[in-house]
């Protein structure tokens, strides 16, 4: 990981969390729409399951630590979002990737609601998770239509492109047979 990618990841996480708290959360209440979860899905759709899991865990943990519910719930759920989206990435169709992100984020919202209800977190119930899963999925799909192409463009830029392992002629000679 380069310094530029680490700085961009931290800036993206903090920006998504600020926008979630200041704009999206109040606008969509009581539907649990989640810009940070959609961002995790978008990063995983571009960079794969390994990066998606790491990015999802860090984003979820920072969100957990900034909230009143038990720490680890969003970290676990968004780690799963990163894994599943990384494995299901199409990388050719923005619409298909946006639909994947929306469905996976809606399932993660339901999973988080169930986990919070099991942990007896304040005000969490499985019923609310089930009732709001579809509206959250629709809103997440609208967010994903905007976030996925922007994330692709940023992660494919020259400064943020994933580093490639160097190849030498010696290693190439062994593959020629």
PDB file of C-alpha atoms in Angstrom:
ATOM      1  CA  UNK A   1       0.000   0.000   0.000  1.00  0.00           C
ATOM      2  CA  UNK A   2       1.343   3.385  -0.952  1.00  0.00           C
ATOM      3  CA  UNK A   3       1.092   6.480   1.200  1.00  0.00           C
ATOM      4  CA  UNK A   4      -1.218   8.075  -1.339  1.00  0.00           C
ATOM      5  CA  UNK A   5      -3.640   5.123  -1.178  1.00  0.00           C
ATOM      6  CA  UNK A   6      -3.597   5.116   2.638  1.00  0.00           C
ATOM      7  CA  UNK A   7      -4.226   8.870   2.784  1.00  0.00           C
ATOM      8  CA  UNK A   8      -6.986   8.611   0.180  1.00  0.00           C
ATOM      9  CA  UNK A   9      -8.611   5.737   2.080  1.00  0.00           C
ATOM     10  CA  UNK A  10      -8.590   7.672   5.351  1.00  0.00           C
ATOM     11  CA  UNK A  11      -9.937  10.798   3.639  1.00  0.00           C
ATOM     12  CA  UNK A  12     -12.686   8.779   1.942  1.00  0.00           C
ATOM     13  CA  UNK A  13     -13.712   7.099   5.200  1.00  0.00           C
ATOM     14  CA  UNK A  14     -13.851  10.355   7.135  1.00  0.00           C
ATOM     15  CA  UNK A  15     -15.697  12.165   4.341  1.00  0.00           C
ATOM     16  CA  UNK A  16     -18.266   9.355   4.045  1.00  0.00           C
ATOM     17  CA  UNK A  17     -18.799   9.323   7.807  1.00  0.00           C
ATOM     18  CA  UNK A  18     -19.215  13.108   7.944  1.00  0.00           C
ATOM     19  CA  UNK A  19     -21.670  13.112   5.025  1.00  0.00           C
ATOM     20  CA  UNK A  20     -23.546  10.226   6.630  1.00  0.00           C
ATOM     21  CA  UNK A  21     -23.935  12.049   9.922  1.00  0.00           C
ATOM     22  CA  UNK A  22     -24.650  15.503   8.543  1.00  0.00           C
ATOM     23  CA  UNK A  23     -26.701  14.867   5.403  1.00  0.00           C
ATOM     24  CA  UNK A  24     -27.722  11.303   4.603  1.00  0.00           C
ATOM     25  CA  UNK A  25     -28.654  10.050   8.087  1.00  0.00           C
ATOM     26  CA  UNK A  26     -30.971  12.958   8.933  1.00  0.00           C
ATOM     27  CA  UNK A  27     -32.449  13.027   5.421  1.00  0.00           C
ATOM     28  CA  UNK A  28     -33.217   9.301   5.284  1.00  0.00           C
ATOM     29  CA  UNK A  29     -34.267   8.732   8.904  1.00  0.00           C
ATOM     30  CA  UNK A  30     -35.566   6.250  10.022  1.00  0.00           C
ATOM     31  CA  UNK A  31     -34.370   4.200   7.017  1.00  0.00           C
ATOM     32  CA  UNK A  32     -30.803   2.988   7.717  1.00  0.00           C
ATOM     33  CA  UNK A  33     -29.160   4.204   4.489  1.00  0.00           C
ATOM     34  CA  UNK A  34     -25.372   3.947   4.734  1.00  0.00           C
ATOM     35  CA  UNK A  35     -22.929   5.876   2.571  1.00  0.00           C
ATOM     36  CA  UNK A  36     -19.898   4.301   4.311  1.00  0.00           C
ATOM     37  CA  UNK A  37     -21.207   0.794   3.535  1.00  0.00           C
ATOM     38  CA  UNK A  38     -21.759   1.751  -0.113  1.00  0.00           C
ATOM     39  CA  UNK A  39     -18.221   3.158  -0.229  1.00  0.00           C
ATOM     40  CA  UNK A  40     -16.869  -0.131   1.149  1.00  0.00           C
ATOM     41  CA  UNK A  41     -18.793  -2.003  -1.539  1.00  0.00           C
ATOM     42  CA  UNK A  42     -17.502   0.323  -4.275  1.00  0.00           C
ATOM     43  CA  UNK A  43     -13.880  -0.067  -3.175  1.00  0.00           C
ATOM     44  CA  UNK A  44     -14.251  -3.859  -3.034  1.00  0.00           C
ATOM     45  CA  UNK A  45     -15.867  -3.918  -6.478  1.00  0.00           C
ATOM     46  CA  UNK A  46     -12.798  -2.158  -7.883  1.00  0.00           C
ATOM     47  CA  UNK A  47      -9.914  -3.634  -5.862  1.00  0.00           C
ATOM     48  CA  UNK A  48     -11.170  -7.099  -4.905  1.00  0.00           C
ATOM     49  CA  UNK A  49     -12.037  -8.999  -1.743  1.00  0.00           C
ATOM     50  CA  UNK A  50      -8.758  -8.500   0.158  1.00  0.00           C
ATOM     51  CA  UNK A  51      -8.839  -4.733  -0.056  1.00  0.00           C
ATOM     52  CA  UNK A  52     -12.602  -4.752   0.460  1.00  0.00           C
ATOM     53  CA  UNK A  53     -12.334  -6.750   3.677  1.00  0.00           C
ATOM     54  CA  UNK A  54      -9.613  -4.519   5.108  1.00  0.00           C
ATOM     55  CA  UNK A  55     -11.361  -1.315   4.057  1.00  0.00           C
ATOM     56  CA  UNK A  56     -14.698  -2.603   5.355  1.00  0.00           C
ATOM     57  CA  UNK A  57     -13.281  -3.603   8.719  1.00  0.00           C
ATOM     58  CA  UNK A  58     -11.520  -0.270   9.260  1.00  0.00           C
ATOM     59  CA  UNK A  59     -14.530   1.752   8.120  1.00  0.00           C
ATOM     60  CA  UNK A  60     -16.899  -0.294  10.277  1.00  0.00           C
ATOM     61  CA  UNK A  61     -14.663  -0.126  13.311  1.00  0.00           C
ATOM     62  CA  UNK A  62     -14.325   3.660  13.056  1.00  0.00           C
ATOM     63  CA  UNK A  63     -18.105   3.923  12.699  1.00  0.00           C
ATOM     64  CA  UNK A  64     -18.612   1.592  15.670  1.00  0.00           C
ATOM     65  CA  UNK A  65     -16.247   3.579  17.852  1.00  0.00           C
ATOM     66  CA  UNK A  66     -18.069   6.791  16.969  1.00  0.00           C
ATOM     67  CA  UNK A  67     -21.485   5.421  17.922  1.00  0.00           C
ATOM     68  CA  UNK A  68     -23.256   4.245  21.059  1.00  0.00           C
ATOM     69  CA  UNK A  69     -23.882   0.639  20.017  1.00  0.00           C
ATOM     70  CA  UNK A  70     -21.485  -2.236  20.801  1.00  0.00           C
ATOM     71  CA  UNK A  71     -18.188  -2.023  18.926  1.00  0.00           C
ATOM     72  CA  UNK A  72     -17.559  -4.594  16.252  1.00  0.00           C
ATOM     73  CA  UNK A  73     -21.033  -4.963  14.775  1.00  0.00           C
ATOM     74  CA  UNK A  74     -20.520  -2.692  11.774  1.00  0.00           C
ATOM     75  CA  UNK A  75     -16.891  -3.807  11.465  1.00  0.00           C
ATOM     76  CA  UNK A  76     -18.043  -7.402  11.049  1.00  0.00           C
ATOM     77  CA  UNK A  77     -20.916  -6.555   8.711  1.00  0.00           C
ATOM     78  CA  UNK A  78     -18.897  -4.225   6.500  1.00  0.00           C
ATOM     79  CA  UNK A  79     -16.002  -6.693   6.390  1.00  0.00           C
ATOM     80  CA  UNK A  80     -18.576  -9.075   4.903  1.00  0.00           C
ATOM     81  CA  UNK A  81     -19.693  -6.388   2.445  1.00  0.00           C
ATOM     82  CA  UNK A  82     -16.090  -5.996   1.285  1.00  0.00           C
ATOM     83  CA  UNK A  83     -15.622  -9.747   0.908  1.00  0.00           C
ATOM     84  CA  UNK A  84     -18.856 -10.451  -0.956  1.00  0.00           C
ATOM     85  CA  UNK A  85     -18.636  -7.423  -3.259  1.00  0.00           C
ATOM     86  CA  UNK A  86     -14.999  -8.194  -4.032  1.00  0.00           C
ATOM     87  CA  UNK A  87     -15.927 -11.739  -5.030  1.00  0.00           C
ATOM     88  CA  UNK A  88     -18.969 -10.681  -7.095  1.00  0.00           C
ATOM     89  CA  UNK A  89     -17.340  -7.758  -8.934  1.00  0.00           C
ATOM     90  CA  UNK A  90     -18.231  -7.427 -12.601  1.00  0.00           C
ATOM     91  CA  UNK A  91     -15.766  -4.608 -13.357  1.00  0.00           C
ATOM     92  CA  UNK A  92     -17.397  -4.058 -16.749  1.00  0.00           C
ATOM     93  CA  UNK A  93     -20.844  -2.762 -15.898  1.00  0.00           C
ATOM     94  CA  UNK A  94     -21.354   0.141 -13.492  1.00  0.00           C
ATOM     95  CA  UNK A  95     -25.059  -0.665 -13.252  1.00  0.00           C
ATOM     96  CA  UNK A  96     -24.429  -4.301 -12.360  1.00  0.00           C
ATOM     97  CA  UNK A  97     -21.810  -3.317  -9.787  1.00  0.00           C
ATOM     98  CA  UNK A  98     -24.180  -0.693  -8.335  1.00  0.00           C
ATOM     99  CA  UNK A  99     -26.938  -3.316  -8.071  1.00  0.00           C
ATOM    100  CA  UNK A 100     -24.517  -5.723  -6.392  1.00  0.00           C
ATOM    101  CA  UNK A 101     -23.479  -3.020  -3.926  1.00  0.00           C
ATOM    102  CA  UNK A 102     -27.096  -2.158  -3.135  1.00  0.00           C
ATOM    103  CA  UNK A 103     -28.165  -5.761  -2.523  1.00  0.00           C
ATOM    104  CA  UNK A 104     -25.133  -6.601  -0.414  1.00  0.00           C
ATOM    105  CA  UNK A 105     -25.503  -3.391   1.628  1.00  0.00           C
ATOM    106  CA  UNK A 106     -29.201  -4.103   2.232  1.00  0.00           C
ATOM    107  CA  UNK A 107     -28.348  -7.605   3.476  1.00  0.00           C
ATOM    108  CA  UNK A 108     -25.602  -6.117   5.685  1.00  0.00           C
ATOM    109  CA  UNK A 109     -28.144  -3.641   7.100  1.00  0.00           C
ATOM    110  CA  UNK A 110     -30.432  -6.526   7.990  1.00  0.00           C
ATOM    111  CA  UNK A 111     -27.524  -8.497   9.500  1.00  0.00           C
ATOM    112  CA  UNK A 112     -26.472  -5.481  11.587  1.00  0.00           C
ATOM    113  CA  UNK A 113     -30.045  -5.045  12.842  1.00  0.00           C
ATOM    114  CA  UNK A 114     -30.203  -8.702  13.875  1.00  0.00           C
ATOM    115  CA  UNK A 115     -26.802  -8.529  15.606  1.00  0.00           C
ATOM    116  CA  UNK A 116     -27.754  -5.346  17.441  1.00  0.00           C
ATOM    117  CA  UNK A 117     -31.066  -6.881  18.525  1.00  0.00           C
ATOM    118  CA  UNK A 118     -29.288 -10.018  19.774  1.00  0.00           C
ATOM    119  CA  UNK A 119     -26.865  -7.819  21.722  1.00  0.00           C
ATOM    120  CA  UNK A 120     -29.819  -5.852  23.151  1.00  0.00           C
ATOM    121  CA  UNK A 121     -28.532  -2.538  21.815  1.00  0.00           C
ATOM    122  CA  UNK A 122     -30.722   0.489  22.516  1.00  0.00           C
ATOM    123  CA  UNK A 123     -33.750   0.533  20.242  1.00  0.00           C
ATOM    124  CA  UNK A 124     -32.583  -2.229  17.875  1.00  0.00           C
ATOM    125  CA  UNK A 125     -35.136  -4.744  16.682  1.00  0.00           C
ATOM    126  CA  UNK A 126     -35.236  -7.416  14.028  1.00  0.00           C
ATOM    127  CA  UNK A 127     -38.648  -6.130  12.916  1.00  0.00           C
ATOM    128  CA  UNK A 128     -37.218  -2.702  12.056  1.00  0.00           C
ATOM    129  CA  UNK A 129     -34.381  -4.368  10.158  1.00  0.00           C
ATOM    130  CA  UNK A 130     -36.821  -6.380   8.051  1.00  0.00           C
ATOM    131  CA  UNK A 131     -39.201  -3.440   7.479  1.00  0.00           C
ATOM    132  CA  UNK A 132     -36.425  -1.056   6.415  1.00  0.00           C
ATOM    133  CA  UNK A 133     -34.288  -3.508   4.383  1.00  0.00           C
ATOM    134  CA  UNK A 134     -36.050  -2.804   1.058  1.00  0.00           C
ATOM    135  CA  UNK A 135     -36.155   1.010   1.372  1.00  0.00           C
ATOM    136  CA  UNK A 136     -32.513   0.964   2.503  1.00  0.00           C
ATOM    137  CA  UNK A 137     -31.624  -1.161  -0.527  1.00  0.00           C
ATOM    138  CA  UNK A 138     -33.339   1.272  -2.892  1.00  0.00           C
ATOM    139  CA  UNK A 139     -31.609   4.270  -1.337  1.00  0.00           C
ATOM    140  CA  UNK A 140     -28.278   2.420  -1.296  1.00  0.00           C
ATOM    141  CA  UNK A 141     -28.707   1.661  -5.011  1.00  0.00           C
ATOM    142  CA  UNK A 142     -29.145   5.367  -5.740  1.00  0.00           C
ATOM    143  CA  UNK A 143     -26.030   6.141  -3.725  1.00  0.00           C
ATOM    144  CA  UNK A 144     -24.144   3.311  -5.454  1.00  0.00           C
ATOM    145  CA  UNK A 145     -24.985   4.689  -8.909  1.00  0.00           C
ATOM    146  CA  UNK A 146     -23.070   7.828  -7.915  1.00  0.00           C
ATOM    147  CA  UNK A 147     -20.334   6.315  -5.737  1.00  0.00           C
ATOM    148  CA  UNK A 148     -19.216   3.319  -7.863  1.00  0.00           C
ATOM    149  CA  UNK A 149     -18.117   5.294 -10.968  1.00  0.00           C
ATOM    150  CA  UNK A 150     -16.377   7.962  -8.883  1.00  0.00           C
ATOM    151  CA  UNK A 151     -14.556   5.304  -6.864  1.00  0.00           C
ATOM    152  CA  UNK A 152     -13.491   3.517 -10.051  1.00  0.00           C
ATOM    153  CA  UNK A 153     -12.129   6.734 -11.513  1.00  0.00           C
ATOM    154  CA  UNK A 154     -10.175   7.569  -8.353  1.00  0.00           C
ATOM    155  CA  UNK A 155      -8.737   4.087  -7.841  1.00  0.00           C
ATOM    156  CA  UNK A 156      -7.690   3.827 -11.493  1.00  0.00           C
ATOM    157  CA  UNK A 157      -5.936   7.198 -11.491  1.00  0.00           C
ATOM    158  CA  UNK A 158      -2.160   7.171 -11.835  1.00  0.00           C
ATOM    159  CA  UNK A 159      -1.593   8.286  -8.241  1.00  0.00           C
ATOM    160  CA  UNK A 160      -3.913   5.754  -6.608  1.00  0.00           C
ATOM    161  CA  UNK A 161      -3.534   2.723  -8.874  1.00  0.00           C
ATOM    162  CA  UNK A 162      -2.778  -0.433  -6.893  1.00  0.00           C
ATOM    163  CA  UNK A 163       0.927  -1.265  -6.876  1.00  0.00           C
ATOM    164  CA  UNK A 164       1.890  -4.247  -9.013  1.00  0.00           C
ATOM    165  CA  UNK A 165       4.470  -6.806  -8.040  1.00  0.00           C
ATOM    166  CA  UNK A 166       7.684  -6.232  -9.997  1.00  0.00           C
ATOM    167  CA  UNK A 167       8.553  -8.917 -12.511  1.00  0.00           C
ATOM    168  CA  UNK A 168      12.082  -9.702 -13.486  1.00  0.00           C
ATOM    169  CA  UNK A 169      13.414 -11.468 -16.544  1.00  0.00           C
ATOM    170  CA  UNK A 170      14.583 -14.304 -14.331  1.00  0.00           C
ATOM    171  CA  UNK A 171      11.076 -14.985 -13.074  1.00  0.00           C
ATOM    172  CA  UNK A 172       9.685 -14.644 -16.603  1.00  0.00           C
ATOM    173  CA  UNK A 173      12.245 -17.150 -17.949  1.00  0.00           C
ATOM    174  CA  UNK A 174      10.986 -19.790 -15.522  1.00  0.00           C
ATOM    175  CA  UNK A 175       7.452 -19.471 -16.918  1.00  0.00           C
ATOM    176  CA  UNK A 176       8.463 -19.854 -20.572  1.00  0.00           C
ATOM    177  CA  UNK A 177       9.244 -23.488 -20.113  1.00  0.00           C
TER     178      UNK A 177
END
